[in-house]
Each structure stands twice: as C-alpha cells, then as structure tokens.
Amino acid sequence: MSVVQVVMRTEHVQKQNSLNNEIALLEARYIKSQHVVASRIASLDGYNTTAPKVFVSREQASLVFGSI
C-alpha cells in the first residue's frame, strides 16, 4: 500500500468510528425518549409505578449446573 492509501484508510477509519459514536448517542436518546413517551401513555390509562425496575441483579451469587 502506498502512503496515500494508508492516510486515506486512517481517515476513513476515524470517520467510521465517529459515525458509530454518533449513532450510539442517537440510539441512546431515542431509547430514553421511548421510555418517557411510554410512561406518559401509561399514566394516561391510570397506571403508576410503585417500585423501580430491576432488569439484572447481582445481589446474590448463584451457581448454574447444566445437564450432560
């Protein structure tokens, strides 16, 4: 590869990383907005939250045994 190709490839990789970062930030904002809208819609129907959501908890260690 020539020096020009290496420079162009480096610039391309940097631009790709920047775009991936921007996409991730936009996805995070979108998900946050979805949660806000969903909670507003749920509150219109009279639902309300009583406890915080816990999707994954590591409070207690446990072992998982698989069958052979």
mmCIF file of C-alpha atoms in Angstrom:
data_model
loop_
_atom_site.group_PDB
_atom_site.id
_atom_site.type_symbol
_atom_site.label_atom_id
_atom_site.label_comp_id
_atom_site.label_asym_id
_atom_site.label_seq_id
_atom_site.Cartn_x
_atom_site.Cartn_y
_atom_site.Cartn_z
ATOM 1 C CA MET A 1 0.000 0.000 0.000
ATOM 2 C CA SER A 2 1.179 3.474 -0.733
ATOM 3 C CA VAL A 3 1.399 6.242 1.851
ATOM 4 C CA VAL A 4 -1.632 7.941 0.317
ATOM 5 C CA GLN A 5 -3.700 4.779 0.684
ATOM 6 C CA VAL A 6 -2.648 4.400 4.326
ATOM 7 C CA VAL A 7 -3.599 8.007 5.069
ATOM 8 C CA MET A 8 -6.943 7.622 3.285
ATOM 9 C CA ARG A 9 -7.652 4.386 5.163
ATOM 10 C CA THR A 10 -6.786 6.019 8.503
ATOM 11 C CA GLU A 11 -9.106 8.934 7.752
ATOM 12 C CA HIS A 12 -11.850 6.514 6.751
ATOM 13 C CA VAL A 13 -11.476 4.511 9.972
ATOM 14 C CA GLN A 14 -11.599 7.705 12.049
ATOM 15 C CA LYS A 15 -14.723 8.879 10.231
ATOM 16 C CA GLN A 16 -16.340 5.462 10.665
ATOM 17 C CA ASN A 17 -15.596 5.489 14.410
ATOM 18 C CA SER A 18 -17.036 8.983 14.694
ATOM 19 C CA LEU A 19 -20.213 7.938 12.886
ATOM 20 C CA ASN A 20 -20.565 4.831 15.050
ATOM 21 C CA ASN A 21 -20.252 7.009 18.151
ATOM 22 C CA GLU A 22 -22.872 9.440 16.846
ATOM 23 C CA ILE A 23 -25.244 6.567 16.032
ATOM 24 C CA ALA A 24 -24.827 5.153 19.550
ATOM 25 C CA LEU A 25 -25.615 8.547 21.098
ATOM 26 C CA LEU A 26 -28.699 8.964 18.912
ATOM 27 C CA GLU A 27 -29.886 5.449 19.784
ATOM 28 C CA ALA A 28 -29.489 6.216 23.495
ATOM 29 C CA ARG A 29 -31.521 9.429 23.122
ATOM 30 C CA TYR A 30 -34.168 7.524 21.160
ATOM 31 C CA ILE A 31 -34.484 4.826 23.826
ATOM 32 C CA LYS A 32 -34.702 7.455 26.570
ATOM 33 C CA SER A 33 -37.449 9.245 24.622
ATOM 34 C CA GLN A 34 -39.307 5.956 24.146
ATOM 35 C CA HIS A 35 -39.339 5.403 27.905
ATOM 36 C CA VAL A 36 -40.639 8.927 28.547
ATOM 37 C CA VAL A 37 -43.429 8.518 25.995
ATOM 38 C CA ALA A 38 -44.350 5.043 27.269
ATOM 39 C CA SER A 39 -44.568 6.233 30.867
ATOM 40 C CA ARG A 40 -46.735 9.204 29.852
ATOM 41 C CA ILE A 41 -49.084 6.951 27.886
ATOM 42 C CA ALA A 42 -49.270 4.505 30.794
ATOM 43 C CA SER A 43 -50.076 7.301 33.235
ATOM 44 C CA LEU A 44 -52.949 8.414 30.985
ATOM 45 C CA ASP A 45 -54.517 4.977 31.467
ATOM 46 C CA GLY A 46 -54.199 5.270 35.241
ATOM 47 C CA TYR A 47 -51.113 3.096 35.693
ATOM 48 C CA ASN A 48 -48.357 4.246 38.018
ATOM 49 C CA THR A 49 -45.055 2.749 39.120
ATOM 50 C CA THR A 50 -44.585 1.611 42.691
ATOM 51 C CA ALA A 51 -41.097 0.110 42.569
ATOM 52 C CA PRO A 52 -38.002 0.798 40.493
ATOM 53 C CA LYS A 53 -37.329 -1.591 37.622
ATOM 54 C CA VAL A 54 -34.502 -4.087 38.082
ATOM 55 C CA PHE A 55 -33.572 -5.992 34.952
ATOM 56 C CA VAL A 56 -30.372 -7.604 36.202
ATOM 57 C CA SER A 57 -29.389 -8.069 39.802
ATOM 58 C CA ARG A 58 -26.148 -9.462 41.201
ATOM 59 C CA GLU A 59 -27.188 -9.214 44.836
ATOM 60 C CA GLN A 60 -26.701 -12.919 45.483
ATOM 61 C CA ALA A 61 -24.194 -15.302 43.950
ATOM 62 C CA SER A 62 -25.623 -18.447 42.427
ATOM 63 C CA LEU A 63 -24.340 -21.461 40.555
ATOM 64 C CA VAL A 64 -25.881 -22.868 37.413
ATOM 65 C CA PHE A 65 -25.378 -26.546 36.687
ATOM 66 C CA GLY A 66 -26.087 -27.929 33.238
ATOM 67 C CA SER A 67 -27.107 -31.470 32.470
ATOM 68 C CA ILE A 68 -24.774 -33.657 30.462
#
